[in-house]
């Protein structure tokens, strides 16, 4: 009888090395990437310089954006990413900046020059078929140099019963993003509203005009650096001033 015949681990697939080493340890999961910090928020309510009586005036909190996600994404998100990469082929790397999976939602960050191409692909590809665009929302990050303005497009597939989001950024100094009204005609009024409130210029729109504020209004009221304004309000003899005129408690 040979010495190996007495080895109790012989033939055990869990033991790939000498018996005294035991089974191979599992491969550790890579650490998730850190979120991107674009600023710091002081307080919780109101604007700097105004009276904050909430008790949260001393709160200091980083302003973060979720990082790029790694594969596998899970669910149908991998199928969307695979189909989009296959359809765009050699244009994929130039068009898609990153893909973020956050709170069970998928956001495809697209470079603005490639927005019409990506939107058309998502609409027409049989494996994607995002026939419905639910509008466009503006976001303003004044502390994110070079991409202060974001346009966010929620898309829905009635064929596959799926949702995805496109996000495009533009600098404050050059707030231009291509219009996708020719691809999704219902975005006509949504692009006008986002232009009105955020100042994002949708190039190629058939008639980009204000629809909420007067035509001669200066500025864009939903940007974070826009003055709050407001009117005095009376509550049973007590007068509350507009936010920019209130007494500061800090």
Coordinates of N, CA and C in Angstrom, one line a residue:
X1 N 0.9 -1.2 0.0 CA 0.0 0.0 0.0 C 0.9 1.2 0.0
X2 N 0.5 2.2 -0.9 CA 1.3 3.5 -0.9 C 0.8 4.4 0.1
X3 N 1.7 5.4 0.5 CA 1.3 6.4 1.5 C 0.1 7.2 1.1
X4 N 0.0 7.5 -0.2 CA -1.1 8.3 -0.7 C -2.4 7.7 -0.5
X5 N -2.4 6.3 -0.5 CA -3.7 5.6 -0.3 C -4.3 5.8 1.1
X6 N -3.5 6.3 2.0 CA -3.9 6.5 3.4 C -4.4 8.0 3.6
X7 N -4.3 8.8 2.6 CA -4.7 10.3 2.7 C -6.2 10.4 2.6
X8 N -6.8 10.9 3.8 CA -8.3 10.9 3.8 C -8.9 12.0 2.8
X9 N -8.0 12.9 2.3 CA -8.5 13.9 1.4 C -8.4 13.5 0.0
X10 N -7.8 12.4 -0.2 CA -7.6 11.9 -1.6 C -8.9 11.8 -2.3
X11 N -9.0 12.4 -3.5 CA -10.3 12.3 -4.3 C -11.3 13.3 -3.9
X12 N -11.0 14.1 -2.9 CA -12.0 15.1 -2.4 C -11.7 16.4 -3.3
X13 N -12.7 16.8 -4.1 CA -12.5 18.0 -5.0 C -12.3 19.3 -4.2
X14 N -12.7 19.3 -2.9 CA -12.5 20.5 -2.2 C -11.0 20.8 -1.8
X15 N -10.2 19.7 -1.9 CA -8.8 19.8 -1.6 C -8.0 19.7 -2.8
X16 N -7.5 20.8 -3.3 CA -6.8 20.9 -4.5 C -5.3 20.9 -4.3
X17 N -4.9 21.1 -3.1 CA -3.4 21.1 -2.8 C -3.1 20.1 -1.7
X18 N -1.9 20.2 -1.1 CA -1.6 19.2 0.0 C -2.6 19.2 1.1
X19 N -2.7 18.1 1.8 CA -3.8 17.9 2.8 C -3.7 18.9 3.9
X20 N -2.5 19.4 4.3 CA -2.3 20.2 5.4 C -2.8 21.7 5.1
X21 N -2.9 22.0 3.8 CA -3.4 23.4 3.4 C -4.9 23.5 3.5
X22 N -5.6 22.5 3.4 CA -7.1 22.6 3.4 C -7.6 23.1 2.1
X23 N -8.9 23.4 2.0 CA -9.6 23.9 0.8 C -9.1 25.3 0.4
X24 N -9.2 25.7 -0.9 CA -8.9 27.0 -1.3 C -9.8 28.0 -0.7
X25 N -9.3 29.2 -0.2 CA -10.2 30.2 0.3 C -11.0 30.9 -0.8
X26 N -12.2 31.3 -0.4 CA -13.0 32.0 -1.5 C -12.4 33.3 -1.9
X27 N -12.6 33.7 -3.2 CA -12.1 34.9 -3.7 C -12.9 36.1 -3.1
X28 N -12.2 37.0 -2.5 CA -12.9 38.1 -1.8 C -13.6 39.0 -2.8
X29 N -14.7 39.5 -2.5 CA -15.5 40.4 -3.3 C -14.8 41.8 -3.4
X30 N -14.6 42.4 -4.6 CA -14.0 43.7 -4.6 C -14.8 44.8 -3.9
X31 N -14.1 45.7 -3.3 CA -14.8 46.8 -2.6 C -15.5 47.7 -3.6
X32 N -16.7 48.1 -3.3 CA -17.5 49.0 -4.2 C -16.8 50.3 -4.3
X33 N -16.8 50.9 -5.5 CA -16.2 52.2 -5.6 C -16.8 53.3 -4.7
X34 N -16.0 54.2 -4.3 CA -16.5 55.3 -3.4 C -17.4 56.3 -4.3
X35 N -18.4 56.8 -3.6 CA -19.2 57.9 -4.3 C -18.4 59.1 -4.7
X36 N -18.8 59.8 -5.7 CA -18.1 61.0 -6.1 C -18.6 62.2 -5.2
X37 N -17.7 62.9 -4.6 CA -18.0 64.0 -3.7 C -17.9 65.3 -4.5
X38 N -19.0 66.0 -4.6 CA -19.0 67.3 -5.4 C -19.2 68.5 -4.6
X39 N -19.3 68.4 -3.3 CA -19.5 69.5 -2.4 C -19.9 69.1 -1.0
X40 N -20.1 70.1 -0.2 CA -20.5 69.9 1.2 C -21.7 70.8 1.5
X41 N -22.7 70.2 2.2 CA -23.9 70.9 2.5 C -23.8 71.2 4.0
X42 N -24.1 72.5 4.3 CA -24.1 73.0 5.7 C -25.6 73.3 6.1
X43 N -26.1 72.7 7.1 CA -27.5 72.8 7.5 C -28.3 71.9 6.7
X44 N -29.6 71.9 7.0 CA -30.6 71.0 6.3 C -31.7 71.8 5.6
X45 N -32.1 72.9 6.1 CA -33.2 73.6 5.5 C -32.7 75.1 5.2
X46 N -33.4 75.7 4.2 CA -33.1 77.1 4.0 C -31.9 77.3 3.2
X47 N -31.4 78.6 3.1 CA -30.3 78.9 2.3 C -29.3 79.7 3.2
X48 N -28.0 79.7 2.9 CA -27.0 80.4 3.8 C -27.4 81.8 4.1
X49 N -27.3 82.2 5.3 CA -27.6 83.6 5.7 C -29.0 83.9 6.1
X50 N -29.9 82.9 6.1 CA -31.2 83.0 6.5 C -31.4 82.4 7.9
X51 N -32.5 82.8 8.6 CA -32.7 82.2 9.9 C -33.1 80.8 9.8
X52 N -32.4 79.9 10.5 CA -32.7 78.5 10.5 C -33.0 78.1 12.0
X53 N -34.3 77.9 12.2 CA -34.7 77.5 13.6 C -35.1 76.1 13.7
X54 N -34.6 75.3 12.7 CA -35.0 73.8 12.7 C -34.1 73.0 13.7
X55 N -33.0 73.5 14.1 CA -32.1 72.7 14.9 C -31.1 72.0 14.1
X56 N -31.1 72.0 12.8 CA -30.2 71.3 11.9 C -29.2 72.3 11.3
X57 N -29.1 73.5 11.9 CA -28.2 74.5 11.3 C -26.7 74.1 11.3
X58 N -26.3 73.3 12.3 CA -24.9 72.8 12.4 C -24.6 71.6 11.6
X59 N -25.5 71.0 10.9 CA -25.3 69.7 10.2 C -24.3 70.0 9.0
X60 N -23.3 69.1 8.9 CA -22.4 69.2 7.8 C -22.4 67.8 7.1
X61 N -22.8 67.8 5.8 CA -23.0 66.6 5.1 C -22.4 66.7 3.7
X62 N -21.6 65.7 3.2 CA -21.1 65.7 1.8 C -22.2 65.6 0.8
X63 N -22.0 66.2 -0.3 CA -22.9 66.1 -1.5 C -22.3 65.1 -2.4
X64 N -22.9 63.9 -2.7 CA -22.2 62.9 -3.4 C -23.1 62.5 -4.6
X65 N -22.4 61.9 -5.6 CA -23.1 61.3 -6.8 C -22.7 59.8 -6.8
X66 N -23.6 58.9 -7.1 CA -23.2 57.5 -7.1 C -22.2 57.2 -8.1
X67 N -21.2 56.3 -7.8 CA -20.2 56.0 -8.8 C -20.7 55.0 -9.9
X68 N -19.8 54.8 -10.8 CA -20.1 53.8 -11.9 C -20.2 52.4 -11.3
X69 N -21.2 51.7 -11.8 CA -21.4 50.3 -11.2 C -20.6 49.3 -12.0
X70 N -20.3 48.2 -11.4 CA -19.6 47.1 -12.1 C -20.5 45.9 -12.4
X71 N -20.2 45.1 -13.4 CA -21.0 44.0 -13.7 C -20.8 42.8 -12.7
X72 N -21.7 42.0 -12.6 CA -23.1 42.0 -13.2 C -24.0 43.0 -12.4
X73 N -24.9 43.6 -13.2 CA -25.8 44.6 -12.6 C -27.0 44.0 -11.9
X74 N -27.4 42.8 -12.4 CA -28.5 42.1 -11.9 C -29.8 42.4 -12.6
X75 N -30.8 41.5 -12.5 CA -32.1 41.7 -13.2 C -31.9 41.8 -14.7
X76 N -32.8 42.7 -15.3 CA -32.7 42.9 -16.7 C -31.7 44.0 -17.1
X77 N -31.0 44.5 -16.2 CA -30.1 45.6 -16.5 C -28.9 45.2 -17.4
X78 N -28.5 43.9 -17.1 CA -27.4 43.4 -18.0 C -27.9 43.2 -19.4
X79 N -29.1 42.8 -19.6 CA -29.6 42.6 -20.9 C -29.7 43.9 -21.7
X80 N -30.1 45.0 -21.0 CA -30.1 46.3 -21.6 C -28.7 46.7 -22.0
X81 N -27.8 46.6 -21.1 CA -26.4 47.0 -21.4 C -25.8 46.2 -22.5
X82 N -26.1 44.9 -22.5 CA -25.5 44.1 -23.6 C -26.1 44.5 -25.0
X83 N -27.4 44.7 -25.0 CA -28.1 45.0 -26.3 C -27.6 46.4 -26.8
X84 N -27.5 47.3 -25.8 CA -27.0 48.7 -26.2 C -25.6 48.6 -26.7
X85 N -24.7 47.9 -26.1 CA -23.3 47.8 -26.5 C -23.2 47.1 -27.9
X86 N -24.1 46.1 -28.1 CA -24.1 45.4 -29.3 C -24.5 46.3 -30.5
X87 N -25.6 47.1 -30.2 CA -26.1 47.9 -31.3 C -25.2 49.1 -31.6
X88 N -24.6 49.7 -30.6 CA -23.7 50.8 -30.9 C -22.4 50.4 -31.4
X89 N -21.9 49.2 -31.1 CA -20.7 48.7 -31.6 C -19.5 49.6 -31.2
X90 N -18.8 50.0 -32.2 CA -17.6 50.8 -32.0 C -17.9 52.2 -31.5
X91 N -19.2 52.6 -31.5 CA -19.5 54.0 -30.9 C -19.8 53.9 -29.5
X92 N -19.9 52.7 -28.9 CA -20.3 52.6 -27.5 C -19.4 53.4 -26.5
X93 N -18.1 53.2 -26.6 CA -17.2 53.8 -25.6 C -17.3 55.3 -25.7
X94 N -17.4 55.9 -26.9 CA -17.5 57.3 -27.1 C -18.8 57.9 -26.6
X95 N -19.9 57.1 -26.7 CA -21.2 57.6 -26.4 C -21.6 57.4 -24.9
X96 N -21.2 56.3 -24.3 CA -21.6 56.0 -22.9 C -20.5 56.3 -22.0
X97 N -20.8 57.3 -21.1 CA -19.8 57.7 -20.1 C -19.7 56.7 -18.9
X98 N -20.8 56.3 -18.4 CA -20.8 55.3 -17.3 C -22.3 54.8 -17.1
X99 N -22.4 53.7 -16.4 CA -23.7 53.2 -16.1 C -23.8 53.0 -14.6
X100 N -24.9 53.6 -14.0 CA -25.0 53.6 -12.5 C -26.3 52.8 -12.2
X101 N -26.1 51.8 -11.3 CA -27.2 51.1 -10.7 C -27.4 51.6 -9.3
X102 N -28.5 52.3 -9.0 CA -28.6 52.9 -7.6 C -30.1 52.8 -7.2
X103 N -30.3 52.1 -6.1 CA -31.6 51.9 -5.5 C -32.5 51.2 -6.5
X104 N -32.0 50.2 -7.1 CA -32.7 49.3 -8.1 C -33.2 50.1 -9.3
X105 N -32.5 51.1 -9.7 CA -32.8 51.9 -10.9 C -31.5 52.0 -11.8
X106 N -31.6 52.0 -13.1 CA -30.5 52.0 -14.0 C -30.5 53.4 -14.7
X107 N -29.3 54.0 -14.6 CA -29.1 55.3 -15.3 C -27.9 55.2 -16.2
X108 N -28.1 55.5 -17.5 CA -27.1 55.5 -18.5 C -26.6 56.9 -18.7
X109 N -25.4 57.2 -18.3 CA -24.8 58.6 -18.5 C -24.3 58.6 -19.9
X110 N -24.8 59.6 -20.7 CA -24.4 59.7 -22.1 C -23.8 61.0 -22.4
X111 N -22.7 61.0 -23.2 CA -22.1 62.3 -23.6 C -23.1 63.0 -24.5
X112 N -23.2 64.3 -24.3 CA -24.3 65.0 -25.0 C -24.3 64.9 -26.5
X113 N -23.1 64.9 -27.1 CA -23.1 64.9 -28.6 C -23.7 63.6 -29.1
X114 N -23.8 62.5 -28.3 CA -24.2 61.2 -28.7 C -25.7 60.9 -28.3
X115 N -26.3 61.9 -27.6 CA -27.6 61.7 -27.1 C -28.6 61.2 -28.1
X116 N -28.8 61.9 -29.3 CA -29.8 61.4 -30.3 C -29.5 60.0 -30.7
X117 N -28.3 59.6 -30.9 CA -27.9 58.3 -31.4 C -28.3 57.2 -30.4
X118 N -28.0 57.5 -29.1 CA -28.4 56.5 -28.0 C -29.9 56.4 -27.9
X119 N -30.6 57.6 -27.9 CA -32.0 57.6 -27.7 C -32.7 56.8 -28.9
X120 N -32.2 57.0 -30.1 CA -32.8 56.3 -31.2 C -32.6 54.8 -31.2
X121 N -31.4 54.4 -30.7 CA -31.1 53.0 -30.5 C -32.0 52.4 -29.5
X122 N -32.2 53.1 -28.3 CA -33.1 52.5 -27.3 C -34.5 52.4 -27.8
X123 N -34.9 53.3 -28.6 CA -36.3 53.3 -29.1 C -36.5 52.2 -30.2
X124 N -35.6 52.0 -31.1 CA -35.8 51.2 -32.3 C -35.3 49.7 -32.2
X125 N -34.3 49.5 -31.3 CA -33.8 48.1 -31.2 C -34.8 47.2 -30.7
X126 N -35.1 46.1 -31.4 CA -36.2 45.1 -30.9 C -35.9 44.6 -29.5
X127 N -34.7 44.4 -29.1 CA -34.4 43.9 -27.8 C -34.5 45.0 -26.7
X128 N -34.7 46.2 -27.1 CA -34.8 47.3 -26.1 C -36.2 47.9 -26.2
X129 N -36.6 48.5 -27.3 CA -37.9 49.0 -27.5 C -38.4 49.9 -26.4
X130 N -37.6 51.0 -26.1 CA -38.1 52.0 -25.1 C -38.9 53.1 -25.9
X131 N -40.2 52.8 -26.1 CA -41.0 53.6 -27.0 C -41.5 54.9 -26.4
X132 N -41.4 55.0 -25.1 CA -42.0 56.1 -24.4 C -41.0 56.9 -23.6
X133 N -40.9 58.2 -23.8 CA -40.0 59.1 -23.0 C -41.0 59.9 -22.1
X134 N -40.8 59.9 -20.8 CA -41.7 60.5 -19.9 C -41.3 62.0 -19.6
X135 N -40.5 62.6 -20.5 CA -40.1 64.0 -20.4 C -38.7 64.2 -20.1
X136 N -38.3 65.4 -19.7 CA -36.9 65.7 -19.3 C -36.9 66.6 -18.1
X137 N -36.1 66.2 -17.1 CA -36.0 67.0 -15.9 C -34.6 67.6 -15.8
X138 N -34.6 68.8 -15.4 CA -33.3 69.5 -15.2 C -32.8 69.4 -13.7
X139 N -31.5 69.3 -13.6 CA -30.8 69.3 -12.3 C -29.6 70.3 -12.3
X140 N -29.4 71.0 -11.2 CA -28.3 72.0 -11.2 C -27.4 71.6 -10.1
X141 N -26.1 71.4 -10.4 CA -25.1 71.1 -9.4 C -24.0 72.2 -9.5
X142 N -24.2 73.3 -8.8 CA -23.3 74.5 -9.0 C -21.9 74.1 -8.5
X143 N -21.7 73.1 -7.7 CA -20.4 72.8 -7.2 C -19.7 71.7 -8.0
X144 N -20.2 71.4 -9.2 CA -19.6 70.3 -10.1 C -19.1 71.0 -11.3
X145 N -17.8 71.5 -11.3 CA -17.3 72.3 -12.4 C -17.3 71.5 -13.7
X146 N -17.8 72.2 -14.8 CA -17.7 71.6 -16.1 C -18.9 70.8 -16.5
X147 N -19.8 70.5 -15.5 CA -21.0 69.7 -15.8 C -22.1 70.1 -14.7
X148 N -22.3 71.4 -14.6 CA -23.2 71.9 -13.6 C -24.6 71.6 -13.9
X149 N -25.0 71.5 -15.2 CA -26.4 71.3 -15.6 C -26.5 69.9 -16.1
X150 N -27.6 69.2 -15.6 CA -27.9 67.8 -16.1 C -29.3 67.8 -16.6
X151 N -29.5 67.0 -17.7 CA -30.8 66.7 -18.2 C -31.1 65.2 -18.0
X152 N -32.2 64.9 -17.4 CA -32.5 63.5 -17.1 C -33.8 63.0 -17.8
X153 N -33.7 61.9 -18.5 CA -34.8 61.4 -19.4 C -35.2 60.1 -18.9
X154 N -36.4 59.9 -18.2 CA -36.9 58.6 -17.9 C -37.6 58.0 -19.1
X155 N -37.2 56.7 -19.4 CA -37.7 56.0 -20.6 C -38.5 54.8 -20.1
X156 N -39.5 54.4 -20.8 CA -40.2 53.2 -20.5 C -40.5 52.3 -21.7
X157 N -40.3 51.0 -21.6 CA -40.6 50.1 -22.6 C -42.0 49.4 -22.4
X158 N -42.9 49.7 -23.3 CA -44.2 49.1 -23.2 C -44.2 47.6 -23.7
X159 N -43.2 47.4 -24.5 CA -43.0 46.0 -25.1 C -42.5 45.0 -24.0
X160 N -41.4 45.5 -23.4 CA -40.7 44.6 -22.4 C -41.0 44.9 -21.0
X161 N -41.8 45.9 -20.7 CA -42.2 46.3 -19.4 C -41.0 46.6 -18.5
X162 N -40.2 47.5 -19.0 CA -38.9 47.9 -18.4 C -38.8 49.4 -18.3
X163 N -37.9 49.9 -17.4 CA -37.6 51.3 -17.3 C -36.1 51.5 -17.3
X164 N -35.7 52.6 -17.8 CA -34.3 53.0 -17.7 C -34.2 54.6 -17.8
X165 N -33.1 55.1 -17.4 CA -33.0 56.6 -17.3 C -31.7 57.0 -18.1
X166 N -31.8 58.0 -18.9 CA -30.7 58.6 -19.6 C -30.3 59.9 -18.8
X167 N -29.1 60.2 -18.7 CA -28.6 61.4 -18.1 C -27.5 62.0 -18.9
X168 N -27.6 63.3 -19.1 CA -26.6 64.1 -19.9 C -26.2 65.3 -19.2
X169 N -25.0 65.7 -19.2 CA -24.5 66.9 -18.5 C -24.0 67.9 -19.5
X170 N -24.0 69.2 -19.1 CA -23.4 70.3 -19.8 C -22.9 71.3 -18.9
X171 N -21.8 72.0 -19.3 CA -21.3 73.1 -18.4 C -22.2 74.3 -18.4
X172 N -22.1 75.1 -17.3 CA -22.9 76.3 -17.2 C -22.5 77.3 -18.3
X173 N -21.2 77.3 -18.7 CA -20.7 78.2 -19.7 C -21.2 77.8 -21.1
X174 N -21.6 76.6 -21.3 CA -22.0 76.1 -22.6 C -23.2 75.2 -22.4
X175 N -24.4 75.7 -22.1 CA -25.5 74.9 -21.7 C -26.3 74.3 -22.8
X176 N -25.7 73.7 -23.8 CA -26.3 73.2 -25.0 C -26.4 71.7 -24.9
X177 N -27.6 71.1 -25.2 CA -27.8 69.7 -25.3 C -28.7 69.5 -26.5
X178 N -28.4 68.5 -27.4 CA -29.3 68.2 -28.5 C -30.7 67.9 -28.1
X179 N -31.7 68.5 -28.9 CA -33.1 68.1 -28.7 C -33.4 66.7 -29.2
X180 N -34.3 66.0 -28.5 CA -34.7 64.7 -29.0 C -36.2 64.7 -29.4
X181 N -36.7 65.8 -29.7 CA -38.1 65.9 -30.0 C -38.5 65.2 -31.3
X182 N -37.5 65.0 -32.2 CA -37.8 64.3 -33.4 C -37.9 62.8 -33.1
X183 N -37.3 62.3 -32.1 CA -37.3 60.9 -31.7 C -38.5 60.7 -30.8
X184 N -38.7 61.6 -29.8 CA -39.8 61.5 -28.9 C -40.6 62.8 -28.9
X185 N -41.6 62.9 -29.8 CA -42.3 64.2 -30.0 C -42.9 64.8 -28.8
X186 N -43.3 63.9 -27.8 CA -43.9 64.4 -26.6 C -43.0 65.3 -25.7
X187 N -41.7 65.2 -26.0 CA -40.7 66.0 -25.3 C -40.8 67.5 -25.6
X188 N -41.6 67.8 -26.6 CA -41.7 69.2 -27.1 C -41.8 70.2 -25.9
X189 N -42.9 70.0 -25.1 CA -43.2 70.9 -24.0 C -42.2 70.7 -22.8
X190 N -41.8 69.5 -22.6 CA -40.9 69.2 -21.5 C -39.5 70.0 -21.7
X191 N -39.0 70.0 -22.9 CA -37.8 70.7 -23.2 C -38.0 72.2 -23.0
X192 N -39.1 72.7 -23.4 CA -39.4 74.1 -23.2 C -39.4 74.5 -21.7
X193 N -40.0 73.6 -20.9 CA -40.1 73.9 -19.4 C -38.7 73.8 -18.8
X194 N -37.9 72.8 -19.2 CA -36.6 72.7 -18.6 C -35.7 73.9 -19.1
X195 N -35.8 74.3 -20.3 CA -35.1 75.5 -20.7 C -35.6 76.7 -19.9
X196 N -36.9 76.9 -19.7 CA -37.4 78.0 -18.9 C -36.8 78.1 -17.5
X197 N -36.8 76.9 -16.8 CA -36.5 76.9 -15.4 C -35.0 76.7 -15.1
X198 N -34.3 76.1 -16.1 CA -32.8 75.8 -15.8 C -31.9 76.4 -16.8
X199 N -32.4 76.9 -17.9 CA -31.6 77.5 -18.9 C -30.8 76.6 -19.8
X200 N -31.2 75.3 -19.9 CA -30.6 74.4 -20.8 C -31.1 74.6 -22.2
X201 N -30.2 74.9 -23.1 CA -30.7 75.2 -24.5 C -30.7 73.8 -25.3
X202 N -31.8 73.5 -25.8 CA -32.0 72.2 -26.5 C -31.8 72.5 -28.0
X203 N -30.7 72.3 -28.5 CA -30.4 72.6 -29.9 C -31.2 71.7 -30.9
X204 N -31.9 72.4 -31.8 CA -32.7 71.7 -32.8 C -34.2 71.7 -32.5
X205 N -34.5 72.2 -31.3 CA -35.9 72.3 -30.9 C -36.7 73.3 -31.9
X206 N -37.9 72.9 -32.3 CA -38.6 73.7 -33.3 C -39.0 75.1 -32.8
X207 N -39.2 75.3 -31.5 CA -39.6 76.6 -31.0 C -39.3 76.6 -29.5
X208 N -38.0 76.9 -29.1 CA -37.6 76.9 -27.7 C -38.0 78.2 -27.1
X209 N -39.1 78.3 -26.4 CA -39.5 79.5 -25.7 C -39.9 79.2 -24.3
X210 N -40.0 80.3 -23.5 CA -40.5 80.2 -22.1 C -41.9 79.8 -22.2
X211 N -42.4 79.0 -21.2 CA -43.8 78.6 -21.1 C -44.3 78.8 -19.7
X212 N -43.5 79.2 -18.8 CA -43.9 79.4 -17.4 C -43.7 80.9 -17.0
X213 N -42.5 81.3 -17.2 CA -42.1 82.7 -16.9 C -42.4 83.6 -18.0
X214 N -42.5 85.0 -17.8 CA -42.7 85.9 -18.9 C -41.5 85.9 -19.8
X215 N -41.7 86.3 -21.0 CA -40.6 86.2 -22.1 C -39.4 87.1 -21.7
X216 N -39.6 88.2 -21.0 CA -38.5 89.1 -20.6 C -37.9 88.8 -19.2
X217 N -38.3 87.6 -18.6 CA -37.8 87.3 -17.3 C -36.3 87.0 -17.4
X218 N -35.5 87.5 -16.4 CA -34.1 87.3 -16.3 C -33.8 86.2 -15.4
X219 N -33.0 85.2 -15.8 CA -32.6 84.1 -15.0 C -33.5 82.9 -15.1
X220 N -33.1 81.9 -14.4 CA -33.8 80.6 -14.4 C -34.1 80.1 -13.0
X221 N -35.4 80.2 -12.6 CA -35.7 80.1 -11.2 C -35.4 78.8 -10.4
X222 N -35.2 77.7 -11.1 CA -34.9 76.5 -10.4 C -33.5 76.1 -10.3
X223 N -32.6 77.0 -10.7 CA -31.2 76.8 -10.4 C -30.9 77.1 -9.0
X224 N -30.0 76.4 -8.4 CA -29.8 76.5 -7.0 C -29.2 77.8 -6.5
X225 N -28.6 78.6 -7.5 CA -28.0 79.8 -7.1 C -28.9 81.0 -7.4
X226 N -30.2 80.7 -7.7 CA -31.2 81.7 -8.0 C -31.7 82.3 -6.7
X227 N -31.9 83.6 -6.5 CA -32.5 84.1 -5.3 C -33.8 83.6 -5.0
X228 N -34.1 83.3 -3.7 CA -35.4 82.7 -3.3 C -36.6 83.6 -3.5
X229 N -36.4 84.9 -3.3 CA -37.5 85.9 -3.4 C -38.5 85.6 -2.3
X230 N -39.8 85.6 -2.7 CA -40.8 85.4 -1.7 C -41.6 86.6 -1.3
X231 N -42.7 86.5 -0.6 CA -43.5 87.6 -0.2 C -43.8 87.5 1.3
X232 N -44.0 88.7 1.9 CA -44.3 88.6 3.4 C -45.6 87.9 3.6
X233 N -45.7 87.2 4.7 CA -46.9 86.5 5.1 C -47.3 86.8 6.5
X234 N -48.6 87.0 6.8 CA -49.1 87.3 8.1 C -49.9 86.2 8.7
X235 N -49.5 85.8 9.9 CA -50.3 84.8 10.7 C -50.8 85.4 12.0
X236 N -52.1 85.8 12.0 CA -52.7 86.3 13.1 C -51.9 87.4 13.8
X237 N -51.5 88.4 13.0 CA -50.7 89.5 13.5 C -49.2 89.3 13.5
X238 N -48.7 88.1 13.3 CA -47.3 87.9 13.2 C -46.8 87.9 11.7
X239 N -45.8 88.7 11.5 CA -45.3 88.9 10.1 C -44.1 88.0 9.9
X240 N -44.1 87.2 8.8 CA -43.0 86.4 8.4 C -42.4 87.0 7.1
X241 N -41.2 87.4 7.1 CA -40.5 88.0 6.0 C -40.1 87.0 4.9
X242 N -39.9 87.4 3.7 CA -39.4 86.5 2.7 C -38.0 85.9 3.1
X243 N -37.6 84.7 2.6 CA -36.4 84.1 3.1 C -35.1 85.0 3.0
X244 N -35.0 85.8 2.0 CA -33.8 86.6 1.8 C -33.8 87.8 2.7
X245 N -34.9 88.0 3.5 CA -34.9 89.2 4.4 C -35.1 88.7 5.9
X246 N -35.0 87.4 6.2 CA -35.2 87.0 7.5 C -33.9 87.2 8.4
X247 N -34.1 87.3 9.6 CA -33.0 87.4 10.6 C -32.2 86.1 10.6
X248 N -30.9 86.2 10.7 CA -30.0 85.1 10.8 C -29.8 84.7 12.3
X249 N -29.9 83.4 12.6 CA -29.6 82.9 13.9 C -28.3 82.1 14.0
X250 N -27.5 82.1 13.0 CA -26.3 81.4 13.0 C -25.1 82.3 13.0

